[in-house]
Tab-separated table of C-alpha atoms in Angstrom:
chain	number	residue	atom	x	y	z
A	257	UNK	CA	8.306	35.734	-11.753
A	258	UNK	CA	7.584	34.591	-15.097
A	259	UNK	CA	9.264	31.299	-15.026
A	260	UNK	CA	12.222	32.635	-17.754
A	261	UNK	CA	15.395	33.891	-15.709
A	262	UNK	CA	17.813	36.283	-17.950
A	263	UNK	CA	21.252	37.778	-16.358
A	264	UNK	CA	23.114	39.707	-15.646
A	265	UNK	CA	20.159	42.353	-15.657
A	266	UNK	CA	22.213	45.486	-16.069
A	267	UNK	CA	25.862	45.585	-17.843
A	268	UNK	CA	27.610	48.239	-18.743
A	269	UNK	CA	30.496	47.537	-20.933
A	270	UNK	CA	32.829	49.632	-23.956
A	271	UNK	CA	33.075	49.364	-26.902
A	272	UNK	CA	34.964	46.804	-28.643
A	273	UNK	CA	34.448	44.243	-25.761
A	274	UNK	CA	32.422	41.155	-25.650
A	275	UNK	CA	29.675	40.309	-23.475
A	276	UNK	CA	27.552	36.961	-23.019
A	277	UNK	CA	24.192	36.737	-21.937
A	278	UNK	CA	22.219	34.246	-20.427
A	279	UNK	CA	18.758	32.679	-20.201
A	280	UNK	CA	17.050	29.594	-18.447
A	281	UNK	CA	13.539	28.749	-20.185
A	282	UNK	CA	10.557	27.917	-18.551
A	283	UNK	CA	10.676	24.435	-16.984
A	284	UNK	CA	9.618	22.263	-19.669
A	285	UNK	CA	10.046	24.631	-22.483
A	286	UNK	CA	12.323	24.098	-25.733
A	287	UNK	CA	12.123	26.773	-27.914
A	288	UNK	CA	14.474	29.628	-27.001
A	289	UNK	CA	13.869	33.394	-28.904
A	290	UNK	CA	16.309	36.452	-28.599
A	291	UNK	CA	14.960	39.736	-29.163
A	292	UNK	CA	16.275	42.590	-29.118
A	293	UNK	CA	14.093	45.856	-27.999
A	294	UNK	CA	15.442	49.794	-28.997
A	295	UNK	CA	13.295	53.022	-29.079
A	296	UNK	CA	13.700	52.874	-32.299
A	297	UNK	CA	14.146	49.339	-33.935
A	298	UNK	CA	11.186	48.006	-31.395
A	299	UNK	CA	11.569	44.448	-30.624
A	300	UNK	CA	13.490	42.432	-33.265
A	301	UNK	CA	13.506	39.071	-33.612
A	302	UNK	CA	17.055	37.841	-33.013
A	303	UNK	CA	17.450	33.755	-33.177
A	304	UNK	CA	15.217	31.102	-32.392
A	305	UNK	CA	16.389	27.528	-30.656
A	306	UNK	CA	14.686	24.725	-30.389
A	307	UNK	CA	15.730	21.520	-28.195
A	308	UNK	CA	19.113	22.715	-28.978
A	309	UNK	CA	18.703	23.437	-33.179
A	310	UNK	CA	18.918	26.783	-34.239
A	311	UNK	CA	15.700	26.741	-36.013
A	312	UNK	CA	14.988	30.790	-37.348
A	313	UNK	CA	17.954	33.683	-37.911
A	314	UNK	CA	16.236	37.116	-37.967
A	315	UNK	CA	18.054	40.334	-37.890
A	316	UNK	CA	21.356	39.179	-36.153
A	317	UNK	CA	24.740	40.594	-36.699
A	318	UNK	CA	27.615	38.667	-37.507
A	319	UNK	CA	29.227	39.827	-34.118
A	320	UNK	CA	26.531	38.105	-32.477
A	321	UNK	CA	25.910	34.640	-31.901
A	322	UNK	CA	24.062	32.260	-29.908
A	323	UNK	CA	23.770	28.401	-28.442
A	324	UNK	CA	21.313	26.327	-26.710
A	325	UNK	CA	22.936	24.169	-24.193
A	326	UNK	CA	21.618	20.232	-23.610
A	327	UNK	CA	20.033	21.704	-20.633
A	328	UNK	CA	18.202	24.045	-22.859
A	329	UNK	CA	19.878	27.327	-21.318
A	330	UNK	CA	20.893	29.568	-23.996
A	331	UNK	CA	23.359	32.162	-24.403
A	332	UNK	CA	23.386	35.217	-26.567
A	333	UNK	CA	27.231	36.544	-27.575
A	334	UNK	CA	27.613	39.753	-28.493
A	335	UNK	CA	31.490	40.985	-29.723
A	336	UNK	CA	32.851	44.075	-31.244
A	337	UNK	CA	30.510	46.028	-29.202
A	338	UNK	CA	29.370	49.428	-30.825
A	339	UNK	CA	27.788	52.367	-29.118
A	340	UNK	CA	24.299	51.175	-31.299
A	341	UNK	CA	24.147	47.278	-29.716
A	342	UNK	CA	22.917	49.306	-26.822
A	343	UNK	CA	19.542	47.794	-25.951
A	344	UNK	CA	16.938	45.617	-23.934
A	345	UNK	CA	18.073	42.263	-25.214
A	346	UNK	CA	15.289	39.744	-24.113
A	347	UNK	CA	14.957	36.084	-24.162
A	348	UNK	CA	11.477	33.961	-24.305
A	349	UNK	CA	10.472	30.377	-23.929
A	350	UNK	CA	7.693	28.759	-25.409
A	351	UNK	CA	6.759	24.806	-25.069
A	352	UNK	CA	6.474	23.862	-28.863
A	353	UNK	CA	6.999	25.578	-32.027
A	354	UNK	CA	3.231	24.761	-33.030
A	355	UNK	CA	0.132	27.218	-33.717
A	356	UNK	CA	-1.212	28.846	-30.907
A	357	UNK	CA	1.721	28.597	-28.789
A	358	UNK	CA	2.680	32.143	-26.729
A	359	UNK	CA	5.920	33.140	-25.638
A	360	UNK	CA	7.044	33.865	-21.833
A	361	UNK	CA	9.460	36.652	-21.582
A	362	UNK	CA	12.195	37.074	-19.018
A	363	UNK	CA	12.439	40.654	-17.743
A	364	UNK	CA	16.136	41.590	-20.346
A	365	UNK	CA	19.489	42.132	-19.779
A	366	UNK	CA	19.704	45.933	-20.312
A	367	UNK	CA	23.072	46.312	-21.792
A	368	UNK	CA	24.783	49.680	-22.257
A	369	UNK	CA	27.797	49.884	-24.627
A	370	UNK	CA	29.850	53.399	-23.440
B	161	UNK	CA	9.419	41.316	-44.987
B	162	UNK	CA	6.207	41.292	-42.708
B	163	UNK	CA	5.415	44.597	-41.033
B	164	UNK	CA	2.828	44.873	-38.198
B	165	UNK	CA	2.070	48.850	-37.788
B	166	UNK	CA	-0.266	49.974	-34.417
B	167	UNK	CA	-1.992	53.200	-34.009
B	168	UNK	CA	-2.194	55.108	-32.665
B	169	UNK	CA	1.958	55.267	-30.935
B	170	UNK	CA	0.619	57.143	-28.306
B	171	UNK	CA	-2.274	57.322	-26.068
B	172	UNK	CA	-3.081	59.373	-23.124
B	173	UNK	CA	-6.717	58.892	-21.811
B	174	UNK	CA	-8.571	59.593	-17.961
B	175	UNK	CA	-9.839	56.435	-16.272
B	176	UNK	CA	-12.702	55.359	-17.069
B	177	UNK	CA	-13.030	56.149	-20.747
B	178	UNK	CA	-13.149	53.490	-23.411
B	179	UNK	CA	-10.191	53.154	-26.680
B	180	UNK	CA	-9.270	51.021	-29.326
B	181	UNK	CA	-5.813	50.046	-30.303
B	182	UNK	CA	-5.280	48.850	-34.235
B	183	UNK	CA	-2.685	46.423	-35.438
B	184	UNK	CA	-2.689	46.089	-39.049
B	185	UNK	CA	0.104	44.054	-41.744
B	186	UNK	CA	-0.730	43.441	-45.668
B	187	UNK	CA	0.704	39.750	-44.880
B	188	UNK	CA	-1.833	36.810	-43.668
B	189	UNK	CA	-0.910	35.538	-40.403
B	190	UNK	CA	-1.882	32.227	-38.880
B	191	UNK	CA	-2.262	33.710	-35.721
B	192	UNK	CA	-1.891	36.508	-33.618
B	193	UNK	CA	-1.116	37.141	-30.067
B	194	UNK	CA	-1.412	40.355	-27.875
B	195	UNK	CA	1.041	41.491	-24.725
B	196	UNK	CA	1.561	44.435	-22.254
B	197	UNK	CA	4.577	45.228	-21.189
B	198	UNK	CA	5.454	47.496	-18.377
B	199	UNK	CA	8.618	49.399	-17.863
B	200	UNK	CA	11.528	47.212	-16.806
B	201	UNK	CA	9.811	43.803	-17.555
B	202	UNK	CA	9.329	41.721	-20.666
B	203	UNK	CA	6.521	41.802	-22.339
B	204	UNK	CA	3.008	39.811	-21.265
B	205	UNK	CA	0.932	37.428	-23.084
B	206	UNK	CA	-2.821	38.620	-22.846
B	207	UNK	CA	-4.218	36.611	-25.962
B	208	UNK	CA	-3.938	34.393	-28.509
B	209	UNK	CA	-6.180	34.675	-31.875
B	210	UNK	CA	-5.988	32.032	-34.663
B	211	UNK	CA	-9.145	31.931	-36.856
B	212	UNK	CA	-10.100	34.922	-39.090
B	213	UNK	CA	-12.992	36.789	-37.117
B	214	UNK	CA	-12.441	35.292	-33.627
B	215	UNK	CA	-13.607	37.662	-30.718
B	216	UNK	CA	-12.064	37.138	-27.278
B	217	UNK	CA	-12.798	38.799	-24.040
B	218	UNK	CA	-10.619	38.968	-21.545
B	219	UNK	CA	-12.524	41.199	-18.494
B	220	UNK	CA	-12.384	44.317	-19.742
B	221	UNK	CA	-10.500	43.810	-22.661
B	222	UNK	CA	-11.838	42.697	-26.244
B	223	UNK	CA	-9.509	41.343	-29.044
B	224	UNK	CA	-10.484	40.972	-32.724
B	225	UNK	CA	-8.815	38.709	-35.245
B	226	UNK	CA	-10.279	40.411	-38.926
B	227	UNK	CA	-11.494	37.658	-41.560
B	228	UNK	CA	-8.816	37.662	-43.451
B	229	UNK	CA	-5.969	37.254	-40.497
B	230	UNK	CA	-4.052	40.503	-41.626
B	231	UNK	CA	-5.379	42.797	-38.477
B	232	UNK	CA	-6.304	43.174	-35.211
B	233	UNK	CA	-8.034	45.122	-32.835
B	234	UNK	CA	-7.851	45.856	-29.051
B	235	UNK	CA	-10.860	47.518	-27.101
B	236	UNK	CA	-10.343	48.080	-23.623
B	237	UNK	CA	-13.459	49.349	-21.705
B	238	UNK	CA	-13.566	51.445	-18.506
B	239	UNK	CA	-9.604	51.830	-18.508
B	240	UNK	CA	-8.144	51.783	-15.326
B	241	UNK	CA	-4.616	53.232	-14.528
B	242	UNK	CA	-3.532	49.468	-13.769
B	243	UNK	CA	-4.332	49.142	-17.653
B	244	UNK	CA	-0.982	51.655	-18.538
B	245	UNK	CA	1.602	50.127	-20.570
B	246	UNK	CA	3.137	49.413	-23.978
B	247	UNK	CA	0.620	47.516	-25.820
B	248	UNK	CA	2.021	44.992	-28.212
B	249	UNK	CA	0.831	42.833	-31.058
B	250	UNK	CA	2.413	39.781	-32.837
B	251	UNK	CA	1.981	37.678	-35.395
B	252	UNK	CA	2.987	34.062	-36.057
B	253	UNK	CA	3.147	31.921	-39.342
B	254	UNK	CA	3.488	27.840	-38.582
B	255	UNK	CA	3.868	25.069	-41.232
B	256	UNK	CA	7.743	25.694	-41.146
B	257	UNK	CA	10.797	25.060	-38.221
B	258	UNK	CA	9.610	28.103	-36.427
B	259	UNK	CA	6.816	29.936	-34.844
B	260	UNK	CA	9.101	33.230	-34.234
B	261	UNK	CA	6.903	36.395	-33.708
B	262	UNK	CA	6.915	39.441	-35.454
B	263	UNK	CA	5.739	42.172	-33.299
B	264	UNK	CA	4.176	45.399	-34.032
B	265	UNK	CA	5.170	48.894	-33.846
B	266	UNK	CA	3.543	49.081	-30.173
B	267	UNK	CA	1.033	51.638	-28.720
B	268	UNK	CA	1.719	53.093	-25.442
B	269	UNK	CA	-1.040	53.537	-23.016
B	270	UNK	CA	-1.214	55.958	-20.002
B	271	UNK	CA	-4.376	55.849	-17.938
B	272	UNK	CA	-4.500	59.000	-15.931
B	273	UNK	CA	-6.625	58.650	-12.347
């Protein structure tokens, strides 16, 4: 258990639906990153939190969208769901934003879109 | 737009034999990190590189940050089938709001017994 807890850890959903996501950091951690992992995009950077602040946009559709809650849980929207948003969507934690600092993954939400 | 490319994409090796994985960008980074990941789980932090030319060992494994902070190496001696995996690197800029990571094209491992 690495310390970062994503769910649900399987959904399967159609298209045109919305689905939220969910992760609780490590205890102690602010930062927040989304990533999103396909065969053939590898892992993308998604959105970065920290304490709350969305501090770094990467890649992220306008259908998606994301929050960090004042108990520093986060939660990753996704709408208009399209056969591609099909993915391991995984969230990480990391105690500061400074140099040197690694990331702690949760183990994804892998969401199909059918 | 930063690009981190690893080679080789695929590896297939018997235990006991010795590789090297290569992560390589034409943008500086002020650090770079390394993980496994394993099918099913989010990726692993094995190491964390910050000055140009640092070595770190890690057991068996041996990571190289090159002078100028644009590449990286893994060596991983006597591989074991515990050592199969996707092998990732990363790289971080700070000085700004946020440390995200760009990761690298991976390199997947299999260790056969």
């Amino acid at each position: 258990d690495s310390g970062v807890t994503q769910t649900p850890k399987h959904l399967i959903t159609a298209t045109g639906q919305r689905v939220t996501l969910r992760c609780s950091p490590r205890s102690g951690d602010l930062s927040v990153y989304w990533y999103q992992q396909s065969l053939d995009q590898g892992l993308q950077f998604l959105i970065h939190y920290y304490n709350g602040e969305e501090r770094a946009k990467g890649n992220i559709l306008e259908r998606f969208s994301a929050q960090q809650f004042p108990d520093l849980h986060s939660e990753l929207n996704l709408s208009s769901l399209e056969l591609g948003d099909s993915a391991l969507y995984f969230c990480a934690s990391s105690v500061a934003t400074g140099k040197g600092y690694g990331y702690t993954f949760g183990s994804g939400t892998r969401l199909t879109v059918v | 737009t930063q690009l981190l490319e690893q080679s080789p994409q695929f590896l297939s090796i018997q235990e006991g034999e010795n590789l090297t994985v290569y992560c390589n960008s034409s943008s500086v980074f002020s650090s770079l990190q390394w993980y496994r990941q394993e099918p099913g789980e989010g990726p692993v932090l094995l190491v964390t590189v910050v000055t140009g030319g640092e070595v770190k060992k890690l057991k068996r494994l041996t990571f190289q940050f090159g002078d100028a902070r644009k590449d990286s190496s893994l060596h991983i001696t006597a591989a074991q089938p515990g050592d199969t995996g996707l092998y990732l690197c990363a790289g971080s800029n700070y000085g700004g709001a946020t440390n995200k990571l760009i990761f690298g094209t991976g390199t997947l491992l299999a260790v056969q017994p």
